[in-house]
Coordinates of C-alpha atoms in Angstrom, one line a residue:
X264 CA 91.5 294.9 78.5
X265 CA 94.1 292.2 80.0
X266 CA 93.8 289.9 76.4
X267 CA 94.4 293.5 74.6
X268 CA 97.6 294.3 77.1
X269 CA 98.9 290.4 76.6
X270 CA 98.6 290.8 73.0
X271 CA 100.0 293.7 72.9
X272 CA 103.2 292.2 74.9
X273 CA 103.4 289.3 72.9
X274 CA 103.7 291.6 69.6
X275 CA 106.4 293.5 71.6
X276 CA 108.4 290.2 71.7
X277 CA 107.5 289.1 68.4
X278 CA 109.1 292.4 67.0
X279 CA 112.3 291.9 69.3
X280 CA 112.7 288.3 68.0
X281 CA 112.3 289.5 64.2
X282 CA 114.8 292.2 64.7
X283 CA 117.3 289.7 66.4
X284 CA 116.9 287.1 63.7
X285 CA 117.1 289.5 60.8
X286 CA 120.4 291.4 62.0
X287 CA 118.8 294.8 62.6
X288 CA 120.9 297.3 64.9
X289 CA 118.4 300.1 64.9
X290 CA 115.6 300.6 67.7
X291 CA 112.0 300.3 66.4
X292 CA 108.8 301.4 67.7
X293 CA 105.5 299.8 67.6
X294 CA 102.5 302.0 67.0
X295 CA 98.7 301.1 66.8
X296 CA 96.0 303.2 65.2
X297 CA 92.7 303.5 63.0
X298 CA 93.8 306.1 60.8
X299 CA 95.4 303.6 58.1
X300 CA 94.5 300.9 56.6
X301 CA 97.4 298.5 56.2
X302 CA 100.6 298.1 58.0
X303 CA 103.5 300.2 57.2
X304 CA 106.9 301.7 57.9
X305 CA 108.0 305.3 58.6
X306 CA 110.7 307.0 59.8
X307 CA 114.4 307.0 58.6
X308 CA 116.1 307.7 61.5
X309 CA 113.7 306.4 64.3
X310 CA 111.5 304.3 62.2
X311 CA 108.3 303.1 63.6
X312 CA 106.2 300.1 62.1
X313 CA 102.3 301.1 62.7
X314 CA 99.7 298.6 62.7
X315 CA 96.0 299.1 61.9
X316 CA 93.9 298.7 65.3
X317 CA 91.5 296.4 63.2
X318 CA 94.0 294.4 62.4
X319 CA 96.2 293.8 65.6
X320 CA 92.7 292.6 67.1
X321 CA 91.6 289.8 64.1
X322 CA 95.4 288.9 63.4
X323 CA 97.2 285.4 65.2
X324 CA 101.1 286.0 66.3
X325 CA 102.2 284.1 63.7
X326 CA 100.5 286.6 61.1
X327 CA 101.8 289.3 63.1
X328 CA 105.4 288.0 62.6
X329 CA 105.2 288.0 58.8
X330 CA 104.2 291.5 58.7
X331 CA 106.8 292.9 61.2
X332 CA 109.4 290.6 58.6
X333 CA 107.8 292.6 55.9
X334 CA 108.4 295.8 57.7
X335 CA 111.5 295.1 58.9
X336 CA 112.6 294.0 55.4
X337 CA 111.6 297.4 53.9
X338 CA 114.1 299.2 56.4
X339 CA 117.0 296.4 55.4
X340 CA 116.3 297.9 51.8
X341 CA 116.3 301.8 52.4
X342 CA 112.8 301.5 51.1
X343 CA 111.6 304.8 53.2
X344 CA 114.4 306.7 51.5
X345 CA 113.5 306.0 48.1
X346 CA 110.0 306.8 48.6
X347 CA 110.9 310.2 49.7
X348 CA 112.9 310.6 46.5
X349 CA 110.4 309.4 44.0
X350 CA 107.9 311.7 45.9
X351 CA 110.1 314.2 45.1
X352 CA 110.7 313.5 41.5
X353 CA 107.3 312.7 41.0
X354 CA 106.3 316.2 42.2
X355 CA 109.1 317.7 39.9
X356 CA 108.3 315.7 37.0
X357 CA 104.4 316.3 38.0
X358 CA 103.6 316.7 33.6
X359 CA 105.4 313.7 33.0
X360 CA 103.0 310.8 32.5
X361 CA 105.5 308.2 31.3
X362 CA 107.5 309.0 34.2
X363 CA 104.9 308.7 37.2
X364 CA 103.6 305.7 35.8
X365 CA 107.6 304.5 36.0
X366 CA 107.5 305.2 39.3
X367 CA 104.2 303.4 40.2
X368 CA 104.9 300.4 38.6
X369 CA 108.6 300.4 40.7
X370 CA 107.1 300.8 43.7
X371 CA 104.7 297.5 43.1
X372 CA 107.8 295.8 41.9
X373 CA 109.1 297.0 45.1
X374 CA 106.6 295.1 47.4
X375 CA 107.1 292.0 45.3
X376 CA 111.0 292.2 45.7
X377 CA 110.3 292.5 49.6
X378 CA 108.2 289.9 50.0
X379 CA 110.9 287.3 48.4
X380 CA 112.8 288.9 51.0
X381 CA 110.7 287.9 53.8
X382 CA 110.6 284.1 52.0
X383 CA 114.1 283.7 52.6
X384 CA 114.0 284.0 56.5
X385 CA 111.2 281.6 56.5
X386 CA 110.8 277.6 56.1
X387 CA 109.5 275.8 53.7
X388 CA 105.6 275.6 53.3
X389 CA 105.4 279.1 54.9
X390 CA 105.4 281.0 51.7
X391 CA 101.8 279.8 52.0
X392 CA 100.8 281.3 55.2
X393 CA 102.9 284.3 54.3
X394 CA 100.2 284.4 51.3
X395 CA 97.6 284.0 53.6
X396 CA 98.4 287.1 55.9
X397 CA 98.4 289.1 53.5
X398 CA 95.0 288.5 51.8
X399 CA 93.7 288.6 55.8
X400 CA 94.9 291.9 55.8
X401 CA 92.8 292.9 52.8
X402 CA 90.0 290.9 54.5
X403 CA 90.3 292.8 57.3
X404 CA 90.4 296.3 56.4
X405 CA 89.6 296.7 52.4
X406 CA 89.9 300.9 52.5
X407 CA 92.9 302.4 50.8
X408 CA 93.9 305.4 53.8
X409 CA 97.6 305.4 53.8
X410 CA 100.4 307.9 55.3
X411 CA 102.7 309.8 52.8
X412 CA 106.5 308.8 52.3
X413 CA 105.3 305.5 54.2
X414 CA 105.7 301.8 52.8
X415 CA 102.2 300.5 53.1
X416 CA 102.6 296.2 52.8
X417 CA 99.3 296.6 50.3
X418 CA 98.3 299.9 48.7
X419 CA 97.3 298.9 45.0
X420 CA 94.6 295.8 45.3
X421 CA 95.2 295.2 41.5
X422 CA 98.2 293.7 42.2
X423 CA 97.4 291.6 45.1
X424 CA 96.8 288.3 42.2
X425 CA 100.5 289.2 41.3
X426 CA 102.0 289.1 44.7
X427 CA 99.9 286.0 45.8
X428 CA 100.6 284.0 41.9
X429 CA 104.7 285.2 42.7
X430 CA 104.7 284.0 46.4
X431 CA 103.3 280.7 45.5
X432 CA 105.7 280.2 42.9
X433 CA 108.4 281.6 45.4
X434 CA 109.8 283.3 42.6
X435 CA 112.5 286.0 43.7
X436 CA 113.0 289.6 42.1
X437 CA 116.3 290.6 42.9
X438 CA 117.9 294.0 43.9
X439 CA 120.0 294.2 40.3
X440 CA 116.2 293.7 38.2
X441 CA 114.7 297.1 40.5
X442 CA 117.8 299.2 39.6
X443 CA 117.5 298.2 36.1
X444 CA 114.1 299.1 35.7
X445 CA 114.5 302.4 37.2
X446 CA 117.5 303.0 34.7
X447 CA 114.9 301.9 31.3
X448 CA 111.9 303.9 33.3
X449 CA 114.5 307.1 33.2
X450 CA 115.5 306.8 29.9
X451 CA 111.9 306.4 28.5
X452 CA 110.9 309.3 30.5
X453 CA 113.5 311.1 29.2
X454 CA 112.8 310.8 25.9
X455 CA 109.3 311.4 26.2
X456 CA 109.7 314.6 28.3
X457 CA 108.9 316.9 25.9
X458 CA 106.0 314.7 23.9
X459 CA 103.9 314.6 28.1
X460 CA 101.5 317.4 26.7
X461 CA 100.4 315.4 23.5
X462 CA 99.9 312.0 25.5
X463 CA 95.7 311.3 25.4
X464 CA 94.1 308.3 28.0
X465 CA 91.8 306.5 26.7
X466 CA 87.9 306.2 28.4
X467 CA 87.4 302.3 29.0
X468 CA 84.5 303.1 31.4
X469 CA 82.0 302.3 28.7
X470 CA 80.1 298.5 29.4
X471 CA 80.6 295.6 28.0
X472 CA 78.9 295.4 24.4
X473 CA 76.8 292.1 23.9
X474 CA 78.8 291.2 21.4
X475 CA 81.6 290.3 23.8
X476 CA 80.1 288.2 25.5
X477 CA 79.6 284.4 25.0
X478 CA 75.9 283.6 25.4
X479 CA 77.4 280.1 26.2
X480 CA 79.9 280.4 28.0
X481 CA 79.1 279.4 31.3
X482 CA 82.3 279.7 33.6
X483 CA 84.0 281.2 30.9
X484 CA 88.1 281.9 31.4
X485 CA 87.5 280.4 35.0
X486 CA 90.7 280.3 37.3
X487 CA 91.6 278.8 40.4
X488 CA 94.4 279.4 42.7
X489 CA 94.6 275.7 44.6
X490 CA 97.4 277.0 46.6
X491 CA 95.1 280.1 48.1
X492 CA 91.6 278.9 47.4
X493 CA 90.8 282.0 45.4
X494 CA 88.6 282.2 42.5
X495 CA 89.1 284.5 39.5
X496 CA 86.9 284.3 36.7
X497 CA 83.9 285.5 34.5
X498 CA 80.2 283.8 34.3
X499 CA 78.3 283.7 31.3
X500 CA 74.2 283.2 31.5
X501 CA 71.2 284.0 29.3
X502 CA 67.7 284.0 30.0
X503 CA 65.2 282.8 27.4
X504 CA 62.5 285.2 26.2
X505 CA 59.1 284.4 27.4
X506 CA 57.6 287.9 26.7
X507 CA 56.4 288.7 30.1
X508 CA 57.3 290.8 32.9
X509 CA 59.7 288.9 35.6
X510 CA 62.0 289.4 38.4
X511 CA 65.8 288.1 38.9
X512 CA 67.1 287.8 42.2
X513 CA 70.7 288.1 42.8
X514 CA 71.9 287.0 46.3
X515 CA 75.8 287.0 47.3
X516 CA 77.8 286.1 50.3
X517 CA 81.1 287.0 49.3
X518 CA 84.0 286.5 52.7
X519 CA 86.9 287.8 50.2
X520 CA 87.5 289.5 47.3
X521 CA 84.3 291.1 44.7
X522 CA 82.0 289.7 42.5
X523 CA 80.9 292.1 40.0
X524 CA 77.3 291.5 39.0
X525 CA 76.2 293.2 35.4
X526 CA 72.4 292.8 34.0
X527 CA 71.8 294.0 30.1
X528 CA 70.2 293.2 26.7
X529 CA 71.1 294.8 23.5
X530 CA 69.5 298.1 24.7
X531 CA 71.1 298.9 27.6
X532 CA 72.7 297.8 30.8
X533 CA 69.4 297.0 33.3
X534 CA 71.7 296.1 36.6
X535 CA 75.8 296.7 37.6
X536 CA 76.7 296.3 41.6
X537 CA 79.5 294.9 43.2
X538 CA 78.8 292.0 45.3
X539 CA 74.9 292.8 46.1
X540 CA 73.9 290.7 49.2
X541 CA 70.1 290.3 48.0
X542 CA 68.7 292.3 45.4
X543 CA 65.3 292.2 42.6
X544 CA 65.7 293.7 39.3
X545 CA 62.5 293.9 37.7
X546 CA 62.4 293.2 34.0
X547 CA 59.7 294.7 31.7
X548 CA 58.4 292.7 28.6
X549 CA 59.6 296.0 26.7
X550 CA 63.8 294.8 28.4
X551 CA 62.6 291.1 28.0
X552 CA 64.4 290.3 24.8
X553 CA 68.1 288.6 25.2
X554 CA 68.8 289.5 28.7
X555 CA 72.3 288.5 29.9
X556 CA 73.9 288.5 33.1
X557 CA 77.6 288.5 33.3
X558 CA 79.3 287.5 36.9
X559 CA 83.4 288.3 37.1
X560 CA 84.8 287.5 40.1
X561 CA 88.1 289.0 41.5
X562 CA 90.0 286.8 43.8
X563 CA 86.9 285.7 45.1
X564 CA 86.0 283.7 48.3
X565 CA 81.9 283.0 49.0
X566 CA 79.4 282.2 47.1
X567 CA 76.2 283.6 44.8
X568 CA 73.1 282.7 43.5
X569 CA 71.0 284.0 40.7
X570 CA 66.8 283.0 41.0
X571 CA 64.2 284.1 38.1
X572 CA 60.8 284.3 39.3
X573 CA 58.0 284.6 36.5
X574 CA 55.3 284.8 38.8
X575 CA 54.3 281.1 37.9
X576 CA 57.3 279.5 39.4
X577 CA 60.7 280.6 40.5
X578 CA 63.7 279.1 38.1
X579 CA 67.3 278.8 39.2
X580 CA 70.0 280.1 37.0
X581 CA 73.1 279.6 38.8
X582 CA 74.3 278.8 42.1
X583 CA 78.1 279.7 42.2
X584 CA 80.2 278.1 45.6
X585 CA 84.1 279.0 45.9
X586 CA 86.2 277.8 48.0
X587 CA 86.8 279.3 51.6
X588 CA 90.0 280.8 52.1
X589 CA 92.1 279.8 55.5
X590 CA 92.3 282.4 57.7

């Protein structure tokens, strides 16, 4: 309990040195809780920063400083206020597709034009642990619970690769780019307000066909961020036929990010799961003929291993090891 009450102290002070450095006038609140996922900002006239309990407990002070500059930034930038008024246009315009989807993409842009905010209060090299904290937070709490008219620092994990590739590159997105972007988003959506009702999505939740995927390709379109020690990537294998029943074991220790792990032949797909810790799939002589297994990884930190076992003698197929992130 004291260690909790001196943490909590020393985030007090952190918060009261970022708001001293960064020229705020207004009075902030900190509040801790369990009920969201990522840390955020509400409030327009008394705003309060919240900050997942998970999180204050498994974060260092100097992690805790970049998200209170992230906060803090959002408030410089009226962020809350906008929020309430795309909420409200998105509720108006509720049958507009191309709209919404304007308004989703703004509000990632959003986080990306914040966080070359936060770079410019900070010193050189820190972009990097500014990187860091935020794929801890994702570490830390991976859920998606998040408070309406709020600006959460991560809500859509899609575009975590973008923030991370952008703060690497310290690339900025300035003020003038958002505006314009809303301006092209309104006049889109304004021409196709009245086509909403004929616009169709498209089902991509079919699987992979065999026929795009590369037998050979082992590591195929593999990526590596050096600067964050995240691996991004697709793995390729095939198993010979040997007409006989047989067992593949799939085992994973993943500390970040997914790996996707897919099993099929030209039939059917035999095995899908996200990162499976240790897992058997039993294939039938009947299954036997050109088995594949694909393995994409998504910002990826850990490692797997794939094992056939034949009864006569167990084969490795592939032992994968990324790189540990810093935390």
């Amino acid at each position: 309990m004291l260690k909790l009450m001196e943490t909590l102290f020393s985030f007090n002070e952190i918060l009261n040195n970022c708001i001293k450095t960064m020229n705020i006038k207004k009075q902030i609140s900190l509040m801790y809780t369990n009920y969201i996922s990522s840390p955020c900002l509400h409030g327009i006239i008394h705003p309060i920063i919240f900050i997942p309990q998970k999180a204050a407990k498994n974060i260092s002070d100097q992690k805790f400083k970049y998200i209170i500059m992230h906060e803090l930034c959002h408030l410089k930038r009226k962020d809350i206020l906008i929020n309430w008024i795309t909420i409200v246009l998105n509720a108006v315009y509720w049958f507009n597709l191309i709209i919404r989807y304007g308004f989703c993409k703004m509000k990632q842009d959003c986080e990306i034009s914040c966080d070359s905010d936060v770079l410019k209060y900070l010193k050189n090299n820190e972009n990097i642990q500014y990187g860091h904290t935020i794929i801890k937070i994702l570490e830390i709490n991976n859920a998606n619970n998040s408070l309406i008219g709020t600006t959460s620092m991560i809500k859509n994990k899609s575009e975590i690769k973008r923030r991370i590739a952008m703060i690497s590159r310290h690339k900025k997105v300035s003020l003038r780019s958002i505006i314009l972007s809303i301006l092209v988003v309104a006049i889109i959506g304004s021409v196709g307000l009245t086509k909403a009702s004929n616009l169709k999505t498209d089902d991509n939740s079919s699987s992979v066909s065999v026929s795009e995927v590369n037998p050979a390709a082992g590591f195929d379109n593999d990526e590596h961020n050096n600067t964050f020690g995240l691996w991004s990537g697709k793995d390729s294998y095939k198993i010979s036929e040997n007409g006989k029943d047989y067992n593949i074991n799939i085992k994973s220790n993943i500390k970040f990010g997914t790996v996707n792990i897919q099993i099929y032949n030209d039939k059917e797909v035999l095995f899908k799961k996200s990162s499976p810790k240790d897992e058997t799939i039993k294939i039938s002589k009947e299954d036997a003929k050109n088995v594949r297994i694909k393995a994409t990884g998504i910002l990826t930190s850990g490692s797997y291993s794939i094992h056939v076992n034949n009864k006569q003698k167990i084969e490795s197929v592939a032992i994968r090891n990324f790189q540990n992130i810093n935390t």
